[in-house]
PDB file of C-alpha atoms and ligand atoms in Angstrom:
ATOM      1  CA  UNK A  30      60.564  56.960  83.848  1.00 96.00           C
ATOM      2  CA  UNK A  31      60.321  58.863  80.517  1.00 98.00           C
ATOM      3  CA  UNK A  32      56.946  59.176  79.171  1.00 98.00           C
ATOM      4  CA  UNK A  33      56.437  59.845  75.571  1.00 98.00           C
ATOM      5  CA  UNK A  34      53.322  60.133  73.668  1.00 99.00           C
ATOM      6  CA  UNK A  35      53.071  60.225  70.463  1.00 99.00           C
ATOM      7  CA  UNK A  36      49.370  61.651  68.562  1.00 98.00           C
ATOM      8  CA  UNK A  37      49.166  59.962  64.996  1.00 98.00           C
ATOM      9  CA  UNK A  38      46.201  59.181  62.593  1.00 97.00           C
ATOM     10  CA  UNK A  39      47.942  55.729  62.674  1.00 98.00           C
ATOM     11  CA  UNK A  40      48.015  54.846  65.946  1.00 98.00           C
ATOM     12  CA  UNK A  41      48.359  50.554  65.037  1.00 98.00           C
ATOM     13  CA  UNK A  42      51.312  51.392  63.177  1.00 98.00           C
ATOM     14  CA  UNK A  43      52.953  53.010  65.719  1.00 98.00           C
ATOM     15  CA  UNK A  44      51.861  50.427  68.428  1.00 98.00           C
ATOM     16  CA  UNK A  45      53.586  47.549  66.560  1.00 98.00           C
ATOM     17  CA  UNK A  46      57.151  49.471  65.895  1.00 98.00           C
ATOM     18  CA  UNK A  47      57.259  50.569  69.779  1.00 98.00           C
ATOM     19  CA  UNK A  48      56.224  47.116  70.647  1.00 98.00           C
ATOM     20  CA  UNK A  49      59.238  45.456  69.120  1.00 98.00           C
ATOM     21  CA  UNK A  50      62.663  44.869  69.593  1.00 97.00           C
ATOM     22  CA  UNK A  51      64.793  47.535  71.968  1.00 97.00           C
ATOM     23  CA  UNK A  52      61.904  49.878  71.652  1.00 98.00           C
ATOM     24  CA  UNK A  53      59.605  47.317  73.164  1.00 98.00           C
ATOM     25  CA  UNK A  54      62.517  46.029  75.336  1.00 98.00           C
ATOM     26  CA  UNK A  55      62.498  49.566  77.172  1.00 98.00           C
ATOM     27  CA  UNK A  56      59.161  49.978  77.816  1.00 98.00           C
ATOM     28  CA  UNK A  57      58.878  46.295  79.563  1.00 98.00           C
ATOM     29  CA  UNK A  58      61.461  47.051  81.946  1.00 97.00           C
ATOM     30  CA  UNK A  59      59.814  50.289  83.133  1.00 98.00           C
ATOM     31  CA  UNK A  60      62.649  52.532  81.383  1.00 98.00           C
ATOM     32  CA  UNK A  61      59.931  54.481  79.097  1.00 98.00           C
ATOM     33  CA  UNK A  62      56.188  53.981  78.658  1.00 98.00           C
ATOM     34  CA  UNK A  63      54.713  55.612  75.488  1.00 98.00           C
ATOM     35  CA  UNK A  64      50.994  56.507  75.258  1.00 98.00           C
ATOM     36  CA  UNK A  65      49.871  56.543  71.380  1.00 99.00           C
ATOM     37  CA  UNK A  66      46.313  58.647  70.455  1.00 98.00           C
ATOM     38  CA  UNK A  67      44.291  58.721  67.657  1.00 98.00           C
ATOM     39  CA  UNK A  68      44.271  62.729  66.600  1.00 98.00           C
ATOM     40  CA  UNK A  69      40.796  61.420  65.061  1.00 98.00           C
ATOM     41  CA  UNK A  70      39.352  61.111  68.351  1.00 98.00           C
ATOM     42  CA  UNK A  71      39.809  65.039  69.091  1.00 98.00           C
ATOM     43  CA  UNK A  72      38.351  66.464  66.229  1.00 97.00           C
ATOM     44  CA  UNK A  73      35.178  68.570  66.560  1.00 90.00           C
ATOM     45  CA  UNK A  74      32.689  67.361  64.282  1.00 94.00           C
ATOM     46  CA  UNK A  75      30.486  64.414  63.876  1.00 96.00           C
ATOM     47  CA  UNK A  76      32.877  63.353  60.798  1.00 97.00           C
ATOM     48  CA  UNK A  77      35.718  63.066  62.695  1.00 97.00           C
ATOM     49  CA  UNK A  78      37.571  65.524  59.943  1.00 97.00           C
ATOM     50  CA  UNK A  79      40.730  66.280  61.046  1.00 97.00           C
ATOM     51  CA  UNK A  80      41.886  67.819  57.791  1.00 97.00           C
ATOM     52  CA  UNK A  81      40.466  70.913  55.680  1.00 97.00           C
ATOM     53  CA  UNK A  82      41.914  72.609  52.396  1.00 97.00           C
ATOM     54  CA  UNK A  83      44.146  75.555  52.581  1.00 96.00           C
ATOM     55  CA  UNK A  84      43.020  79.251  53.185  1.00 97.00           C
ATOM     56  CA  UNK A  85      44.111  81.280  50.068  1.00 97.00           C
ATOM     57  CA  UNK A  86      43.662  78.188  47.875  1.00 97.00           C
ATOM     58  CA  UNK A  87      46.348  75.812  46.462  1.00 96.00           C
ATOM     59  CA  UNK A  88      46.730  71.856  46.368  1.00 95.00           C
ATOM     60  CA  UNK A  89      46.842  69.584  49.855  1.00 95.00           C
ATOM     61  CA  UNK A  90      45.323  69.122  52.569  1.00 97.00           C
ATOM     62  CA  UNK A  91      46.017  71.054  56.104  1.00 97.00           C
ATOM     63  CA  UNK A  92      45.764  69.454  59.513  1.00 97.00           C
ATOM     64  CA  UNK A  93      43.296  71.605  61.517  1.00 98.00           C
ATOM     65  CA  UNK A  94      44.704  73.269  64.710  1.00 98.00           C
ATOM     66  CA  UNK A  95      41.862  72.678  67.139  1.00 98.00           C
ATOM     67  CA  UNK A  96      42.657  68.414  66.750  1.00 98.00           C
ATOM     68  CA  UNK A  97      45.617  68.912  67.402  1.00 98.00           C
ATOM     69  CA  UNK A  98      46.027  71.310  70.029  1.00 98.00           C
ATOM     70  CA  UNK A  99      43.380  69.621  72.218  1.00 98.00           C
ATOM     71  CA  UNK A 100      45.277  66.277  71.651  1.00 98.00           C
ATOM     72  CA  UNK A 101      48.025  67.299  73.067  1.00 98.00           C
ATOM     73  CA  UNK A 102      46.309  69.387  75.432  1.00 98.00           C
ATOM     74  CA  UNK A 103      44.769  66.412  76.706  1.00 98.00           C
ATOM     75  CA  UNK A 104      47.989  64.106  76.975  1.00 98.00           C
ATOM     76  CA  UNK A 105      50.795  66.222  78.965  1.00 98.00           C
ATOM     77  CA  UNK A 106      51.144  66.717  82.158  1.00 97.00           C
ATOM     78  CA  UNK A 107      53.006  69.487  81.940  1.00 96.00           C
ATOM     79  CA  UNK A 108      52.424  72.791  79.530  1.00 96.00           C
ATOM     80  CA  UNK A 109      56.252  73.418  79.542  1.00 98.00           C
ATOM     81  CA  UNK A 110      56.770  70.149  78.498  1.00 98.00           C
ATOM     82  CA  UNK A 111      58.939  69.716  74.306  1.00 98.00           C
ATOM     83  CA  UNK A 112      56.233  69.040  72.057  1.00 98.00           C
ATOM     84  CA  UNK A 113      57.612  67.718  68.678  1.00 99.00           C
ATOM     85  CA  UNK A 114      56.376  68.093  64.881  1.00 98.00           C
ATOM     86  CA  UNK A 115      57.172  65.927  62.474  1.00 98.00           C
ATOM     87  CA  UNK A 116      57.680  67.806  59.346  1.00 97.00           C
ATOM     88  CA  UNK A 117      60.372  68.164  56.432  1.00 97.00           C
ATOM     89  CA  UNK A 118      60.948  71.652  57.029  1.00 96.00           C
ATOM     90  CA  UNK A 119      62.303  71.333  60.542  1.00 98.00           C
ATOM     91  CA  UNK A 120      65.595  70.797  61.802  1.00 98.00           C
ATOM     92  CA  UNK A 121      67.433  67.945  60.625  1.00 98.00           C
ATOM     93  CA  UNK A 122      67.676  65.038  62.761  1.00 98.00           C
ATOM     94  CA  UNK A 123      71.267  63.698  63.909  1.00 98.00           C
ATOM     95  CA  UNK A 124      73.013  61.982  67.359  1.00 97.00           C
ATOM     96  CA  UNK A 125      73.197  65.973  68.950  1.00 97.00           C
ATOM     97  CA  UNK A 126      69.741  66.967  68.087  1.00 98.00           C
ATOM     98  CA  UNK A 127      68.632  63.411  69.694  1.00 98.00           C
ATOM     99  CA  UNK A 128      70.948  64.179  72.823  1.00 98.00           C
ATOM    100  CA  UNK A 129      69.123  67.756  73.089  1.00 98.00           C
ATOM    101  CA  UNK A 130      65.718  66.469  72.445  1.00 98.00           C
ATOM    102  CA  UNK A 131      66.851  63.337  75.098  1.00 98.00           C
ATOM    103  CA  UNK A 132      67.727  66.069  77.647  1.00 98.00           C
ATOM    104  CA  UNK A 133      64.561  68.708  77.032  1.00 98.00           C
ATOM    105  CA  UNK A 134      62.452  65.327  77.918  1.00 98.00           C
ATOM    106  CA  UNK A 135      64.372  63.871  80.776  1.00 98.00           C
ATOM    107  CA  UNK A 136      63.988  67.403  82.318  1.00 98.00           C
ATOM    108  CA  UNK A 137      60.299  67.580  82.211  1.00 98.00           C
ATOM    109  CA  UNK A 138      60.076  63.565  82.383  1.00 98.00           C
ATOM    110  CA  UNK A 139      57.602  62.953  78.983  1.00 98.00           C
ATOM    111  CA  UNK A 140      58.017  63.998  75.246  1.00 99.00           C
ATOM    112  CA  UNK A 141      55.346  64.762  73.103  1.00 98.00           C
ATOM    113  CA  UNK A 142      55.469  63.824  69.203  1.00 99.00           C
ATOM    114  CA  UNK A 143      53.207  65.199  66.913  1.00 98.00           C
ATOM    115  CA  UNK A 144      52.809  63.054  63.739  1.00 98.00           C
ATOM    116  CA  UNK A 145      52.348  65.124  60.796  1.00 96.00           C
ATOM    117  CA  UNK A 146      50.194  64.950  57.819  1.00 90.00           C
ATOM    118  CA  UNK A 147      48.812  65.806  54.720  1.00 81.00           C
ATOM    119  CA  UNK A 148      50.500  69.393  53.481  1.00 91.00           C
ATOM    120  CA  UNK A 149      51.211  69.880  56.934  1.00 93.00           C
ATOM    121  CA  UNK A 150      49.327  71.383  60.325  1.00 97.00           C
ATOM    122  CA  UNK A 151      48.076  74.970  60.679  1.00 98.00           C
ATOM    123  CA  UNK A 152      50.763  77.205  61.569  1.00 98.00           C
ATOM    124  CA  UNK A 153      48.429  78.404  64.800  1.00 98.00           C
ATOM    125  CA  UNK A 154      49.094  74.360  65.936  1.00 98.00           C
ATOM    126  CA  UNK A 155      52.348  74.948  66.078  1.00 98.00           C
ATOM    127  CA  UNK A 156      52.479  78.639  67.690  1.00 98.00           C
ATOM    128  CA  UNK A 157      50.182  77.850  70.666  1.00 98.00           C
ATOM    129  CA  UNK A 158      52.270  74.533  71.306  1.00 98.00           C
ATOM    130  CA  UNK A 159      55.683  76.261  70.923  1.00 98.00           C
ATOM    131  CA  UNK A 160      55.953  73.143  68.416  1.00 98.00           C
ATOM    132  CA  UNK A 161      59.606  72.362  67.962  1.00 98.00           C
ATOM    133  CA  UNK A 162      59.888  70.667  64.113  1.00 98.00           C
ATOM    134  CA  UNK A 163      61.654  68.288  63.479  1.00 98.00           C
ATOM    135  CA  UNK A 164      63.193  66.322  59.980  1.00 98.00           C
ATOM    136  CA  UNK A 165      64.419  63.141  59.465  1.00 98.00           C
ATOM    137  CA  UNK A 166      66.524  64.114  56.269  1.00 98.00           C
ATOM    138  CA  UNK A 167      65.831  65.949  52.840  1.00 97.00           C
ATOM    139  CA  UNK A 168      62.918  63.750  51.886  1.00 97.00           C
ATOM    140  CA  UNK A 169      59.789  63.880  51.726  1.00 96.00           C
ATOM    141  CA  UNK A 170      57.859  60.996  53.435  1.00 97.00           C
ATOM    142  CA  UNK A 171      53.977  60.259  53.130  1.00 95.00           C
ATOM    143  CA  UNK A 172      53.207  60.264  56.627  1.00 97.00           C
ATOM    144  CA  UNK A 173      54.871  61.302  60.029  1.00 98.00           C
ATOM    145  CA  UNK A 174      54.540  58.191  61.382  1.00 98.00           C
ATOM    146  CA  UNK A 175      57.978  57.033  60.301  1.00 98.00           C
ATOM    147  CA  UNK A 176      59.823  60.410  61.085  1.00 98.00           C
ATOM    148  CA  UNK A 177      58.511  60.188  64.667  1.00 98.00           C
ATOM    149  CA  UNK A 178      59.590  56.563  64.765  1.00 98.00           C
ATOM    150  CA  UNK A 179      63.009  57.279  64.122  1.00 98.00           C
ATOM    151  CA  UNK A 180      63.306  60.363  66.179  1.00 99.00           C
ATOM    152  CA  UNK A 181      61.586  57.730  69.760  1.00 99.00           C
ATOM    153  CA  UNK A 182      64.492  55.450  68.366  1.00 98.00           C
ATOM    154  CA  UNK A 183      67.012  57.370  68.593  1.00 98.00           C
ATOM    155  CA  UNK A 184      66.648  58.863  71.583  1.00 98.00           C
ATOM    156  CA  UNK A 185      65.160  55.768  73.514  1.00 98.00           C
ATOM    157  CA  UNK A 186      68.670  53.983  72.927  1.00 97.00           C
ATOM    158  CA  UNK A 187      70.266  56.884  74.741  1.00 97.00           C
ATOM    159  CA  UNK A 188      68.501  56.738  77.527  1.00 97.00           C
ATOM    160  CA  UNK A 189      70.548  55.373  80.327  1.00 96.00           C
ATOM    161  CA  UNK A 190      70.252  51.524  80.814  1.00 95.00           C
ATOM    162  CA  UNK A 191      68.475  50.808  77.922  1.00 96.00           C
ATOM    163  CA  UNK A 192      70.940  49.422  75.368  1.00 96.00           C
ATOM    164  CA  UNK A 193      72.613  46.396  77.796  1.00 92.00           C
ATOM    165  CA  UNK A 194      75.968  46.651  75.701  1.00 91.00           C
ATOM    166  CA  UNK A 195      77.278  50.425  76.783  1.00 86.00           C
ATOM    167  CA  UNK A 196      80.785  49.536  75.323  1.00 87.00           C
ATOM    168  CA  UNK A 197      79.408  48.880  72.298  1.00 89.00           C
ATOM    169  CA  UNK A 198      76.663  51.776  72.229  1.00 90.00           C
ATOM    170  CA  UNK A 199      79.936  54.403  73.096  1.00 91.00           C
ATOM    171  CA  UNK A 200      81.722  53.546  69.630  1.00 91.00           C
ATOM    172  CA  UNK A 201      78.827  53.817  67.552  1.00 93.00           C
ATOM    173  CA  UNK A 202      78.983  55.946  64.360  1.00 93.00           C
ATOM    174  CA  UNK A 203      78.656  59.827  65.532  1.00 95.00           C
ATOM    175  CA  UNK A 204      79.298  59.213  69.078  1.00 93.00           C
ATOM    176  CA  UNK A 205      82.274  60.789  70.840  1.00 92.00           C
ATOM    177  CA  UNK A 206      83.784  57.376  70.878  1.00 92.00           C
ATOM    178  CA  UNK A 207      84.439  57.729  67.283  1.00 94.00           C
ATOM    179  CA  UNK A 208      84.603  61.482  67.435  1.00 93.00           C
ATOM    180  CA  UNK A 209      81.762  62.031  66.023  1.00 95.00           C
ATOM    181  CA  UNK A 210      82.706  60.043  62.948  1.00 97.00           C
ATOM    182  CA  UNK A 211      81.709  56.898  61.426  1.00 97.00           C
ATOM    183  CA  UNK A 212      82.517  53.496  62.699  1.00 97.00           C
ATOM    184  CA  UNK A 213      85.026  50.988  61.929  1.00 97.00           C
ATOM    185  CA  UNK A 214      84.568  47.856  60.230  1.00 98.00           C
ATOM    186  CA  UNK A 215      83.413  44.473  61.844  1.00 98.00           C
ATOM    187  CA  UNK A 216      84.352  40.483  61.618  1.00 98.00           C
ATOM    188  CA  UNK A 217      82.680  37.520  62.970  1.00 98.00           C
ATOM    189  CA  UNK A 218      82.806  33.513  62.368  1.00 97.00           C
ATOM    190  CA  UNK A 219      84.333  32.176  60.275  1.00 97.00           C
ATOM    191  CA  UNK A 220      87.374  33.519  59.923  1.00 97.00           C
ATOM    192  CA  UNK A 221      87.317  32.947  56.032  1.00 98.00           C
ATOM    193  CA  UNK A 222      84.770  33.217  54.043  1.00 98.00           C
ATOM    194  CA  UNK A 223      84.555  33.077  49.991  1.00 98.00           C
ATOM    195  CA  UNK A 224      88.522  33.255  50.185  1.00 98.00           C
ATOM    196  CA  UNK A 225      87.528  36.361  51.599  1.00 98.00           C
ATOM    197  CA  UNK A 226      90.316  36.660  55.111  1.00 98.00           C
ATOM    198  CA  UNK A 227      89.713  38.499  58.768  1.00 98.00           C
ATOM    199  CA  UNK A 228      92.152  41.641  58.616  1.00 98.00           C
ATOM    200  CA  UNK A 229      94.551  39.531  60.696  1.00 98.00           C
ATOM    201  CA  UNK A 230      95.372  42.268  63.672  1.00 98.00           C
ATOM    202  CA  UNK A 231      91.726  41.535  64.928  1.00 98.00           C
ATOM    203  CA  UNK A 232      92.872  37.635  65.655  1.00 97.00           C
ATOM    204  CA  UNK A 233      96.128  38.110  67.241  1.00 98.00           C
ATOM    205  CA  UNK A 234      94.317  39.214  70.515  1.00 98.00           C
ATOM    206  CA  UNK A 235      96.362  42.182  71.212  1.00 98.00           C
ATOM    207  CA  UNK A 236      93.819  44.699  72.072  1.00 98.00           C
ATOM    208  CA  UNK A 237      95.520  47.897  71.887  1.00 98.00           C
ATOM    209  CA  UNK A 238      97.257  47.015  68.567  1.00 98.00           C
ATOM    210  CA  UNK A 239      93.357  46.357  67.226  1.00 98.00           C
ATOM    211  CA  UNK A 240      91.979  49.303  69.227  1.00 97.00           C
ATOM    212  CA  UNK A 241      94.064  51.412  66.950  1.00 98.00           C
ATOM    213  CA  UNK A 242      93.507  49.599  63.645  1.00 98.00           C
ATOM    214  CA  UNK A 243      89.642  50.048  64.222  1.00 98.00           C
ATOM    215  CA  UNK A 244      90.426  53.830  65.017  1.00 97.00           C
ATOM    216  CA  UNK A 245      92.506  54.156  61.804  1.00 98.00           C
ATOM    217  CA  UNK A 246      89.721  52.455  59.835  1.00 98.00           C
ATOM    218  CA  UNK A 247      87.024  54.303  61.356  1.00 97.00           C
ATOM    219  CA  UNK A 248      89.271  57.643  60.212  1.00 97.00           C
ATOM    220  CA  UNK A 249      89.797  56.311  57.364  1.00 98.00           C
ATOM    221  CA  UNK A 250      86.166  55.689  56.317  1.00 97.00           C
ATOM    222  CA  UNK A 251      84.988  58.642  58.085  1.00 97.00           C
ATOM    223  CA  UNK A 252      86.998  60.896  55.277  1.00 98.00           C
ATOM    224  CA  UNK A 253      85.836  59.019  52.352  1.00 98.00           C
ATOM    225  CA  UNK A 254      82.157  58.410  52.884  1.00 98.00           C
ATOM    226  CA  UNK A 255      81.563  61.599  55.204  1.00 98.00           C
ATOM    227  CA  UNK A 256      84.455  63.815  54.988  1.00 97.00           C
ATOM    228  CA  UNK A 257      81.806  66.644  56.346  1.00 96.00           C
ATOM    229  CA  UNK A 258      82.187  64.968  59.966  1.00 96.00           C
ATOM    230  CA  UNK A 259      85.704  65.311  59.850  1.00 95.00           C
ATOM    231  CA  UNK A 260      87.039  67.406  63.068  1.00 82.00           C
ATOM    232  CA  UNK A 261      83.122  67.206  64.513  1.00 68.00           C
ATOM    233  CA  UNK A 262      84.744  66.610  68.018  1.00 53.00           C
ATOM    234  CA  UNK A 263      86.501  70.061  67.011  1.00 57.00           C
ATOM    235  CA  UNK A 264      82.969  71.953  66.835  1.00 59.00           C
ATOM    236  CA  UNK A 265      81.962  70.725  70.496  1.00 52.00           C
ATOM    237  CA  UNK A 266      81.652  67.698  72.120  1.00 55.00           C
ATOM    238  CA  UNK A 267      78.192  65.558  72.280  1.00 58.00           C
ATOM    239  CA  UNK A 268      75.889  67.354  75.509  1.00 51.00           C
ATOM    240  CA  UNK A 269      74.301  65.214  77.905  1.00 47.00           C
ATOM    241  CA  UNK A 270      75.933  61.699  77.790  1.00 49.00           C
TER     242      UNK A 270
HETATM  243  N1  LIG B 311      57.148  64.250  56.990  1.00 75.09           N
HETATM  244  C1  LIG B 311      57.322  64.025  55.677  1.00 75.09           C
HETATM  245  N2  LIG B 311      58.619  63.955  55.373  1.00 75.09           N
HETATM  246  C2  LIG B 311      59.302  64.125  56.529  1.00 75.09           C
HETATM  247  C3  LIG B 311      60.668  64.172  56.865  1.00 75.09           C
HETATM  248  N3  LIG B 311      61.628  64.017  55.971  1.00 75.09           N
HETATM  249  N4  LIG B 311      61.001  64.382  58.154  1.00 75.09           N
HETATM  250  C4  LIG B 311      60.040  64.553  59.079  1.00 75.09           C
HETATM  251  N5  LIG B 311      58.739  64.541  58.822  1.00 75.09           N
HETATM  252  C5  LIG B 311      58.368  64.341  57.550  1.00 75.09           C
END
């Protein structure tokens, strides 16, 4: 089972979003366990600060190392094990980078996510953990708590088992299914709706005359919304899965 533990300054708010839906789903049936601790309850003085202003002066707030080194510290099993920062200036989040990050955790069996804060942690933090960083997109968010969120969601749906629908799961945008592009368009009851009709090749039932309309369309789509993913399957093919 794939442990991951995630060290926040909001641990309730993490709680609830792994709780729920096919986060929660995974956990219940012994697929992943997550462990969520309060960075608060590792810092060193009687004010439980876990934040101090910057060395050399300037605006913000730095996380002190000593928090969160002993947090984490205190939480793996394993020293070797990928120990992940939250933080805009890392690298930026997509299916691959989930597939890697999927991988470096299945090999040591837990995942460690570092929420970050305030201006961000004290580089020595992220030296003596070997930190990897990680973004969610050119943003800036207020807290890490989202970013790590996304990143457990992400990778949780890849593991193995978890997502009951594989067929579905393997023609998801950016998957190799869809070479790495986006995905088609979908149709369900009723057939019209606001005079608005079903293409009509997805009701004659002729599956590889709609498998190839839903290629064309995810093609199609892929070039005008994300014509950067074009040819992605010619850069490599997904690792892992
Ligand atoms: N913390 C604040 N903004 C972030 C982002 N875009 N990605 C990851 N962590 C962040």
């Amino acid at each position: 089972m794939l442990e991951i533990k995630v060290l926040t300054l909001f641990p309730d708010m993490v709680r609830t979003v792994l709780e729920t839906s096919i986060l929660g789903r995974a956990a219940r049936q012994g697929q992943v366990s997550y462990t969520v601790t309060d960075i608060r309850d590792f810092a060193v003085d009687k004010h439980r600060t876990v934040d101090d202003t910057p060395y050399g002066g300037g605006a913000g707030m730095i996380m002190m190392a000593p928090c969160v080194v002993e947090g984490v510290e205190a939480v793996r099993r394993d020293d070797r094990s990928p120990v992940v920062l939250t933080s805009p200036q890392g690298e930026r989040l997509d299916e691959s980078l989930a597939l890697d990050l999927l991988a470096g955790a299945e090999a040591h069996g837990e995942l460690i996510l570092v929420c970050g804060h305030y201006k961000g942690v004290d580089e020595r933090a992220r030296e003596l953990l070997a930190m990897r960083e990680v973004s969610i997109g050119d943003y800036v968010l207020s807290g890490g708590e989202l970013p790590a969120l996304v990143i457990i969601d992400a990778i949780v749906r890849r593991v193995d088992g978890v997502l009951h629908d594989a067929a579905s799961a393997a023609s998801d945008s950016f998957t190799d299914g869809r070479d790495g592009g986006l995905d088609c368009p979908h149709y369900t009851r009723p057939p019209v709706y606001r005079g608005l009709e079903v293409p009509e090749v997805l009701l004659t039932g002729h599956h590889a005359k709609i498998d190839a309309w839903r290629c064309e369309e995810a093609a199609r789509r892929t070039r005008e919304r994300r014509p950067d993913l074009v040819g992605e399957r010619d850069r490599g093919p997904e690792t892992g899965h």
